[in-house]
Coordinates of N, CA and C in Angstrom, one line a residue:
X210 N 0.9 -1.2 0.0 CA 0.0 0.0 0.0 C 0.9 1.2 0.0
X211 N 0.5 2.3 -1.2 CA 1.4 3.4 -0.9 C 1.5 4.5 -0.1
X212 N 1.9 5.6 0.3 CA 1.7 6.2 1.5 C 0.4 7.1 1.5
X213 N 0.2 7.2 0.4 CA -1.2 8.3 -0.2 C -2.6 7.6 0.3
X214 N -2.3 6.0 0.1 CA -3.3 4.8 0.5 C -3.6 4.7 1.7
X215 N -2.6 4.7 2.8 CA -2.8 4.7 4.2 C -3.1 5.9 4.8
X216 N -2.9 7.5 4.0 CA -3.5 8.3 4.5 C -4.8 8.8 3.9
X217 N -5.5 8.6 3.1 CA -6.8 8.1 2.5 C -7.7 6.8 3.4
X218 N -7.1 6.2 3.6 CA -8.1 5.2 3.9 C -7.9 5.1 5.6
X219 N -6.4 5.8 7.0 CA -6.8 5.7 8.1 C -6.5 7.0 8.3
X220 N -6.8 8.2 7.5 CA -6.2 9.8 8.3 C -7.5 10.1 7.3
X221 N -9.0 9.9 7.0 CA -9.8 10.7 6.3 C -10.3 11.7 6.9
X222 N -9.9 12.0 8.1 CA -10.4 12.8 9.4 C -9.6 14.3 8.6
X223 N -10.4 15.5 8.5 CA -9.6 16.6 8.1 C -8.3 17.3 8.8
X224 N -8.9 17.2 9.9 CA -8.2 17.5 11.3 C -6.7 16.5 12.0
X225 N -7.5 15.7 11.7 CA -6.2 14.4 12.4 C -5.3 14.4 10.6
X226 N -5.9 14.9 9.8 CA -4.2 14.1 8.9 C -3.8 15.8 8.9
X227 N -4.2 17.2 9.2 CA -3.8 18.2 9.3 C -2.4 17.8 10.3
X228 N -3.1 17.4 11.8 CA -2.6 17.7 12.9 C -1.2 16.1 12.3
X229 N -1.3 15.4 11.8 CA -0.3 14.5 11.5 C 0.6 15.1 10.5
X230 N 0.3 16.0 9.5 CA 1.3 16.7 8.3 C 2.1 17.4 9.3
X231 N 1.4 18.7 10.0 CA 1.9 19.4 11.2 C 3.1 18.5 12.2
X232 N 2.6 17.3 12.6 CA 3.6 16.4 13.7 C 4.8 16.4 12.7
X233 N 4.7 15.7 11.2 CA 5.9 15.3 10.2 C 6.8 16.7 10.0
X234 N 6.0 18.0 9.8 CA 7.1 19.1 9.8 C 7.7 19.8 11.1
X235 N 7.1 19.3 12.5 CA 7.5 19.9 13.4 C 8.7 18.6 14.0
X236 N 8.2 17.4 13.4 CA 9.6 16.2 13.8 C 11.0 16.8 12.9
X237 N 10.9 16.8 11.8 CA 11.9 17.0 10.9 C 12.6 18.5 11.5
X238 N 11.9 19.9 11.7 CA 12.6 21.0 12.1 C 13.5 20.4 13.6
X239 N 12.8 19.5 14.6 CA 13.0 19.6 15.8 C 14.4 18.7 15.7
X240 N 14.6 17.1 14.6 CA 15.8 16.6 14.5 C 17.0 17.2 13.8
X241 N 16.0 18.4 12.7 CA 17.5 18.9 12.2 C 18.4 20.1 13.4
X242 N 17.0 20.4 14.5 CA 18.0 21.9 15.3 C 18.4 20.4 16.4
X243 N 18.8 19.6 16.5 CA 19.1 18.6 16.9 C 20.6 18.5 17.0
X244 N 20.4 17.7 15.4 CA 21.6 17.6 14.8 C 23.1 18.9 15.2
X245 N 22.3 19.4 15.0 CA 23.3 21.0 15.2 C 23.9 21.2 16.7
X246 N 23.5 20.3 17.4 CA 23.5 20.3 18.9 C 24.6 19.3 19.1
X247 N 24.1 18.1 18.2 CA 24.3 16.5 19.0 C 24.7 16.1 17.5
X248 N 26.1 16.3 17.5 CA 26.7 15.8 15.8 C 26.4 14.5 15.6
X249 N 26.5 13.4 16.5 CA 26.0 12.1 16.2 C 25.1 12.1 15.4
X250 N 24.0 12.6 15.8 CA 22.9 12.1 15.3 C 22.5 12.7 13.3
X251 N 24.1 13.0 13.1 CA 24.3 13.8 12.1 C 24.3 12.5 10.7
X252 N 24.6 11.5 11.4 CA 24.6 10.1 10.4 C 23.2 9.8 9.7
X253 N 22.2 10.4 10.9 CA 20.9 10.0 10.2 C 20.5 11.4 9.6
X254 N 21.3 12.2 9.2 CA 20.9 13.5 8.4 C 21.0 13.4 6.6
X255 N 20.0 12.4 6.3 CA 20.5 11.9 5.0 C 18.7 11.4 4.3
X256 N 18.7 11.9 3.2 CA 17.3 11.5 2.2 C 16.4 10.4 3.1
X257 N 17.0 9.5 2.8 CA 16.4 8.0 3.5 C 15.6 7.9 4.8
X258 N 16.8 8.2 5.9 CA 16.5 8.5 6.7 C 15.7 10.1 7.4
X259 N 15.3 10.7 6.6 CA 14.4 12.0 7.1 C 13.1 11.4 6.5
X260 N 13.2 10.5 5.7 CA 11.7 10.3 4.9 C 11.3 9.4 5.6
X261 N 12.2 8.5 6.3 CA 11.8 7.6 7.7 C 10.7 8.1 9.0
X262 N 11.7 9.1 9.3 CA 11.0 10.0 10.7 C 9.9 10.9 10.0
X263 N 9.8 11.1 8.8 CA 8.7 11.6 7.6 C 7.3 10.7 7.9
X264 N 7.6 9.7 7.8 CA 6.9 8.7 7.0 C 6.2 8.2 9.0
X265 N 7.0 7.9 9.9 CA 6.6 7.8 11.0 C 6.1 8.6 11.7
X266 N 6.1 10.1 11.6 CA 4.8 11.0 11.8 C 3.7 10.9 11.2
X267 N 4.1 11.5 9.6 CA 2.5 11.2 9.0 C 1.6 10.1 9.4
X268 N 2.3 9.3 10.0 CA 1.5 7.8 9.9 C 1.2 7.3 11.5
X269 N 1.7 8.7 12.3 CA 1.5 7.7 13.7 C 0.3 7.8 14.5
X270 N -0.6 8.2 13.7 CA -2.2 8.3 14.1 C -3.1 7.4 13.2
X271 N -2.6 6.3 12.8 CA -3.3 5.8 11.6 C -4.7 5.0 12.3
X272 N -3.8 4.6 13.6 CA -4.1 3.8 14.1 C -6.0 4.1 15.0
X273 N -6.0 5.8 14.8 CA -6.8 6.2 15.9 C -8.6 5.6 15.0
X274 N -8.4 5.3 13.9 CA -9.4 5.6 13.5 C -10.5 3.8 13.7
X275 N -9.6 3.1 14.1 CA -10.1 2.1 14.5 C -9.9 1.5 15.7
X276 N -9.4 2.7 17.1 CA -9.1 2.2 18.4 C -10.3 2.1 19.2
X277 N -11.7 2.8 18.7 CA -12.7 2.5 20.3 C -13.0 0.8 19.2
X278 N -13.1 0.8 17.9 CA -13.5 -0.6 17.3 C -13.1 -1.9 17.5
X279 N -11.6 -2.0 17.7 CA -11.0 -2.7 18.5 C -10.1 -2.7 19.6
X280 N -10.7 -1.8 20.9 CA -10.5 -1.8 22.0 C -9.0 -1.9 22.4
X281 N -8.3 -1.3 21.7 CA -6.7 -1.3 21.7 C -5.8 0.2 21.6
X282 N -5.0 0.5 22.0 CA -4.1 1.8 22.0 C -4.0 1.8 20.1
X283 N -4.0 2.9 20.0 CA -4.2 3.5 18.4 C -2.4 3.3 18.4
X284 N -1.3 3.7 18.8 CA -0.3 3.2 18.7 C 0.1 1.9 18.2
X285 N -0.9 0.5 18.9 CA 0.1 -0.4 18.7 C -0.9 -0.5 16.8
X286 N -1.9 -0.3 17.4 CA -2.9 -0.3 16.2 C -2.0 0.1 15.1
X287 N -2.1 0.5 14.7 CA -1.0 1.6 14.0 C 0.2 0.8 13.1
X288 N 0.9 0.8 14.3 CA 1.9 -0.3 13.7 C 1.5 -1.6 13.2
X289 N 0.5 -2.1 13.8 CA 0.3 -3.6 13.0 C -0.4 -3.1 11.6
X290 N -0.7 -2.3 11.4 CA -1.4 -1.8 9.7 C -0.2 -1.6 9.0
X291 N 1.0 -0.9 9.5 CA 2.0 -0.8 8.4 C 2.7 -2.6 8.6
X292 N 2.7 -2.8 9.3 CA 3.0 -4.5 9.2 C 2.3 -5.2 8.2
X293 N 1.5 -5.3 8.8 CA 0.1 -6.1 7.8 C 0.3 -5.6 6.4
X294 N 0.3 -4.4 5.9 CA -0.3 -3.7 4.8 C 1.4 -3.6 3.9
X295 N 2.1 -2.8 4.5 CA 3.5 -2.5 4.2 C 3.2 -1.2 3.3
X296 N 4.3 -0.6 3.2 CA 4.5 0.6 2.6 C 5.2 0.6 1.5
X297 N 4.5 0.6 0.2 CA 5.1 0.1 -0.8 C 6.5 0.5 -1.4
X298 N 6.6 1.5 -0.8 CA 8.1 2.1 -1.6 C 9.3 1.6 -0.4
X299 N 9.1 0.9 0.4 CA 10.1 0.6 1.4 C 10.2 -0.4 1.8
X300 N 11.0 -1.4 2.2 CA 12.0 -2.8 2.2 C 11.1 -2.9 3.5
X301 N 11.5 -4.4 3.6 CA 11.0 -5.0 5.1 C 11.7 -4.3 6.1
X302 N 12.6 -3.8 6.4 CA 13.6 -3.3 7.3 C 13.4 -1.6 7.7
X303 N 12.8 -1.2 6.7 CA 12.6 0.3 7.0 C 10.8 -0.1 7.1
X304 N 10.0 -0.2 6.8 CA 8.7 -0.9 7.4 C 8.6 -1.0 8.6
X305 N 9.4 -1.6 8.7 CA 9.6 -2.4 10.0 C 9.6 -1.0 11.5
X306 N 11.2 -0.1 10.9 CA 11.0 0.8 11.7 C 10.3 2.0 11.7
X307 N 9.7 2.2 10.8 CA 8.5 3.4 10.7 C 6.9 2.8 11.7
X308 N 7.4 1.3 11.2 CA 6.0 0.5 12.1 C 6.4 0.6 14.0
X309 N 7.6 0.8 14.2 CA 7.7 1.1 15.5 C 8.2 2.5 16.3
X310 N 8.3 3.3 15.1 CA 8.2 4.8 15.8 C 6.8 5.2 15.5
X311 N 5.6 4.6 15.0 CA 4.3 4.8 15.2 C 3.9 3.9 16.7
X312 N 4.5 3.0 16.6 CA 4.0 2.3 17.9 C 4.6 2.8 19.5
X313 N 6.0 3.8 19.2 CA 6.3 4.1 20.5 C 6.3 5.6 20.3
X314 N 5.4 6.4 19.8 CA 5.2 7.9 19.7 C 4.2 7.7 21.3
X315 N 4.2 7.1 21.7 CA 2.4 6.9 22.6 C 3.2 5.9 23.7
X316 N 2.8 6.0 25.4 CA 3.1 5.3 26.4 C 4.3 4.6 26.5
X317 N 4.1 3.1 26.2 CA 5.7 2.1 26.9 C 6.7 2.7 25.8
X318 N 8.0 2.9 26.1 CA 9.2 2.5 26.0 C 9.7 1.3 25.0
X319 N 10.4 1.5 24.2 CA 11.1 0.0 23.8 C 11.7 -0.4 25.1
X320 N 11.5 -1.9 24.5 CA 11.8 -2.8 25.8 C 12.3 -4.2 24.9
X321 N 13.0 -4.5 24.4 CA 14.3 -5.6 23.8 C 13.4 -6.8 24.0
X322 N 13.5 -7.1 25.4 CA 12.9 -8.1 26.1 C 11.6 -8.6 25.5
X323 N 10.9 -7.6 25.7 CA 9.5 -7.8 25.8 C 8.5 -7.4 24.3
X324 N 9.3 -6.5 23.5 CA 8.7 -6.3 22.4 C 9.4 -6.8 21.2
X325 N 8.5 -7.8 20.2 CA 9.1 -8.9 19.4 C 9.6 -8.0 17.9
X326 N 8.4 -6.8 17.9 CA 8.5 -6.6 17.0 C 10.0 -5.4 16.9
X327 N 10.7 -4.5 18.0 CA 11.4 -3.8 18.5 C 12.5 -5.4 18.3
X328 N 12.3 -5.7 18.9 CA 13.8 -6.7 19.2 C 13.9 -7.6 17.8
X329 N 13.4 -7.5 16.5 CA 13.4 -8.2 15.3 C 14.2 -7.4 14.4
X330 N 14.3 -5.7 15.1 CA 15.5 -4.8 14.5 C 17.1 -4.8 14.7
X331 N 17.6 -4.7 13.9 CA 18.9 -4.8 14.0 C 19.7 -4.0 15.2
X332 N 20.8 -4.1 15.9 CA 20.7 -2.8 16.8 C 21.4 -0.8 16.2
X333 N 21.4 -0.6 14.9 CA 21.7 0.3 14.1 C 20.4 0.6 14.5
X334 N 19.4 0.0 13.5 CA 18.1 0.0 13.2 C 17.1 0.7 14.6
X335 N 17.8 -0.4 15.6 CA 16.8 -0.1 16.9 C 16.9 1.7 17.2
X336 N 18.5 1.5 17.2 CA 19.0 3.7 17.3 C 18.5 4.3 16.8
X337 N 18.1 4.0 15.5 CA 17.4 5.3 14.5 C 16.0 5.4 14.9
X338 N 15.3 4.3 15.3 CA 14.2 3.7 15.9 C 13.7 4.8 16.8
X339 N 14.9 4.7 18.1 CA 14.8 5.5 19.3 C 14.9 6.9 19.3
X340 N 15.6 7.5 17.8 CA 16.0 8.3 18.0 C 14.8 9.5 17.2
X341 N 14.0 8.5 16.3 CA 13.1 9.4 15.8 C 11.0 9.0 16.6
X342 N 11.5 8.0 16.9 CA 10.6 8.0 17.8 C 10.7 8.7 19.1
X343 N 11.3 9.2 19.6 CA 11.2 9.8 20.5 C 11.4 11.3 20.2
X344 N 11.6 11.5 18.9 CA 11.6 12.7 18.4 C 9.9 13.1 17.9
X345 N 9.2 11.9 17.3 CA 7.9 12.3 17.0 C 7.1 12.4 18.2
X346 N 7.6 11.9 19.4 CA 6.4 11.3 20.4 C 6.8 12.9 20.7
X347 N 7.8 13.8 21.3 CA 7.6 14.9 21.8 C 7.3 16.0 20.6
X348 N 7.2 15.9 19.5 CA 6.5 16.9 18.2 C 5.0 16.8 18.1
X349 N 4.5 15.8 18.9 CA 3.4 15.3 18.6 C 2.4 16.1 19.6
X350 N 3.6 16.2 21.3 CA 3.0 17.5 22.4 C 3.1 18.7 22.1
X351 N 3.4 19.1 21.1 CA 3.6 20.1 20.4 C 2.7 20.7 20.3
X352 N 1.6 19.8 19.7 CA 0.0 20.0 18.7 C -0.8 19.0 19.9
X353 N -0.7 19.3 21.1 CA -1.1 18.6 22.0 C -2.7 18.3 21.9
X354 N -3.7 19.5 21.5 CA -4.7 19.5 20.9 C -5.4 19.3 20.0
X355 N -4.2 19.3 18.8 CA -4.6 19.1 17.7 C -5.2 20.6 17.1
X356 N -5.3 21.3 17.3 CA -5.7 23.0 17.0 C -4.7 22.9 15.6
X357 N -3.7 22.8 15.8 CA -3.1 22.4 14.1 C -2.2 23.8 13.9
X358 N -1.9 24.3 14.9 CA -1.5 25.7 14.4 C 0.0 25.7 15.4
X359 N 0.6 25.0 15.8 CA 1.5 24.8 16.3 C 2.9 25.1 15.3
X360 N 3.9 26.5 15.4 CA 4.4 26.9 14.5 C 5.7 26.5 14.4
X361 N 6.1 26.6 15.5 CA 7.6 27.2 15.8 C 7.9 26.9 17.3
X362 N 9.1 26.7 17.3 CA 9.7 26.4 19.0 C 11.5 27.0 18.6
X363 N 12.4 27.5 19.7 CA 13.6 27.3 19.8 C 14.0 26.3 20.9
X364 N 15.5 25.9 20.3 CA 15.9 25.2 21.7 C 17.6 25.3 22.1
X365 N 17.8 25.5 22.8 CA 19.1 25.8 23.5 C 19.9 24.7 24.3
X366 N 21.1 25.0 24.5 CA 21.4 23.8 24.9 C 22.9 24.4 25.6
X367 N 23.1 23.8 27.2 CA 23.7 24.2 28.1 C 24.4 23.0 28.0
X368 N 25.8 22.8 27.8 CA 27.1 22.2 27.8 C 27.3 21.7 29.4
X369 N 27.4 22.8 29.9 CA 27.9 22.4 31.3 C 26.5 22.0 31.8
X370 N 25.9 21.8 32.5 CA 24.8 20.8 33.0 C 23.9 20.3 32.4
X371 N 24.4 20.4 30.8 CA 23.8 19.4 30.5 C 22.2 18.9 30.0
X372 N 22.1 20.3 29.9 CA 20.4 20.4 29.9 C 20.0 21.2 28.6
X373 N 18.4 20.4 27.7 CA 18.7 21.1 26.8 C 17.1 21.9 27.1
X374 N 16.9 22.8 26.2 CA 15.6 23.7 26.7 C 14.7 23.9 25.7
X375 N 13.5 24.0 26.1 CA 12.9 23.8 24.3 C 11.9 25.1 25.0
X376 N 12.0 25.8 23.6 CA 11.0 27.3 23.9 C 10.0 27.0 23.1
X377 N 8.7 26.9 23.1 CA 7.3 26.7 22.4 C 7.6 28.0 21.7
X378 N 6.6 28.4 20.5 CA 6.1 29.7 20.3 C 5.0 29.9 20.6
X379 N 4.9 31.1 20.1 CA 3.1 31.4 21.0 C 2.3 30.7 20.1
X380 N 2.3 30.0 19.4 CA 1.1 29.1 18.8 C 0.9 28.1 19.5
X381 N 2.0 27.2 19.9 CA 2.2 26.3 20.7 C 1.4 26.4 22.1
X382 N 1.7 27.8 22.7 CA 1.2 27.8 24.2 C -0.5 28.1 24.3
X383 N -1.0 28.6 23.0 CA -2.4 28.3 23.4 C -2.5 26.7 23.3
X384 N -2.3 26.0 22.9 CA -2.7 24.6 23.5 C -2.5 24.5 24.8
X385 N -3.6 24.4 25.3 CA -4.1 24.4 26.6 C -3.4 23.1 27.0
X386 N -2.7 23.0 28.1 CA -2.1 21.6 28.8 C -1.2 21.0 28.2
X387 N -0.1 22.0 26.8 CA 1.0 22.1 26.3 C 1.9 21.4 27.0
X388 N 2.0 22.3 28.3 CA 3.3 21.5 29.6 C 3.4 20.8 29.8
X389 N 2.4 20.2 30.4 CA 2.2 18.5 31.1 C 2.5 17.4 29.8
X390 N 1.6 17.8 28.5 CA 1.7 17.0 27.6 C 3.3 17.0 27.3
X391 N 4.1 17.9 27.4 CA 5.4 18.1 26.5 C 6.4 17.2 27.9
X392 N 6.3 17.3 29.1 CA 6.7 17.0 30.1 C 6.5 15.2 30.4
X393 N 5.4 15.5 29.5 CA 5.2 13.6 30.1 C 5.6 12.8 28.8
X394 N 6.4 13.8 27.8 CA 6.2 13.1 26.8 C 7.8 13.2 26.5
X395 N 9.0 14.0 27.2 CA 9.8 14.0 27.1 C 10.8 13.0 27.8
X396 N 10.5 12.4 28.3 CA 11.0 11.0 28.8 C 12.1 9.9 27.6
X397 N 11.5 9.9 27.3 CA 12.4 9.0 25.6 C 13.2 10.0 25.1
X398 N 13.0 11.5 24.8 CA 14.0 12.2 24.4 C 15.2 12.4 25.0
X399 N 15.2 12.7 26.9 CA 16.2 12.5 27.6 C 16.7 11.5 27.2
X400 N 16.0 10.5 27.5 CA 17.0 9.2 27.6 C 17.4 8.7 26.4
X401 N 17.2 9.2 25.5 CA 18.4 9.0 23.7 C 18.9 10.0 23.7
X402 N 18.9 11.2 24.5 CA 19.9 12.1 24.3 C 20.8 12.1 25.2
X403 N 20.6 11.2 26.6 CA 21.4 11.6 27.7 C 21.4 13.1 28.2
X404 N 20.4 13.6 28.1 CA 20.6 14.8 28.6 C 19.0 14.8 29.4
X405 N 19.1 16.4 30.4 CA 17.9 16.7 30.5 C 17.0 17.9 30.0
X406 N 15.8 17.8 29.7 CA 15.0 18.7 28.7 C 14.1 19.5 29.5
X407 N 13.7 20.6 29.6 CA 13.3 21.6 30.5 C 12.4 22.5 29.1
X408 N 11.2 22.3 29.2 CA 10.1 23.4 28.8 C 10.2 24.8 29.4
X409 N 10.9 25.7 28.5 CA 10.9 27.4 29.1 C 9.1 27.9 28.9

């Protein structure tokens, strides 16, 4: 199925594939002022991989449109459709990881142990994994409401302790309960970045 197909047939909501276009440009600005921070993560600054973290926003609400139907988190939802379905322009291996930065934008953590589909990735694969999923799950508090109008943020970054700071703009802060969302959702980004993240 191609990507036009999965957002036609589980984003026909005007609103939710708005607020999912919005999550894909506010993931990509937030990994590239990233990059510029954290040179590592400068390996995955390349075609392939941005269409990856691309492709795992647009798509990580796919899931919502059939979660009260079958009584399951729209997350994992989500990922079993790009499983099941596949994304036609992309190999089993990139599938695979766009199928689990939709699945960990939302609650648990990868966990090796416990998740078959996470532990079936290579450990390259799992890093890029971690590193854009937890880049979409905090772009996603961004548009915490889905109001769709979420524009712009800066972010700074303190060497000596280590802390990095993310500034909403004022589109951002009328979403009401911005903080909490951005706060409860920054968990995965500390911990792939080793740092800690502070909402100015």
């Amino acid at each position: 199925m191609d990507l036009a197909d999965f957002k036609k047939n589980y984003l026909n909501d005007k609103t939710l594939l708005e607020h999912s276009r919005l999550v894909a440009k506010l993931s990509i600005k937030l990994f590239l002022k990233l990059v510029k921070i954290f040179p590592d993560l400068g390996k995955y600054n390349n075609k392939t991989d941005i269409m990856l973290l691309e492709y795992g926003a647009l798509l990580h609400d796919i899931g919502v449109i059939l979660e009260k139907k079958l009584g399951r988190g729209h997350h994992k939802i989500g990922r079993d459709l790009i499983l099941e379905n596949k994304i036609s322009n992309l190999d089993e291996e990139k599938n695979l990881i766009v199928a689990n930065i939709v699945r960990y934008h939302r609650r648990a953590l990868p966990d090796i142990n416990e998740h078959k589909w996470y532990k079936n990735l290579n450990p390259e694969a799992r890093q890029k994994t971690d590193i854009f999923a937890a880049i979409v799950r905090f772009a996603d508090a961004l548009d915490y409401n889905h109001f769709n109008i979420a524009d712009d943020f800066d972010i700074g970054y303190d060497t000596k302790s280590n802390i990095l700071t993310i500034v909403p703009g004022v589109n951002i802060m009328l979403n009401v309960g911005y903080i909490d969302a951005l706060n409860k959702k920054k968990d995965f980004l500390e911990k792939i970045l080793g740092t800690r993240v502070l909402i100015n």
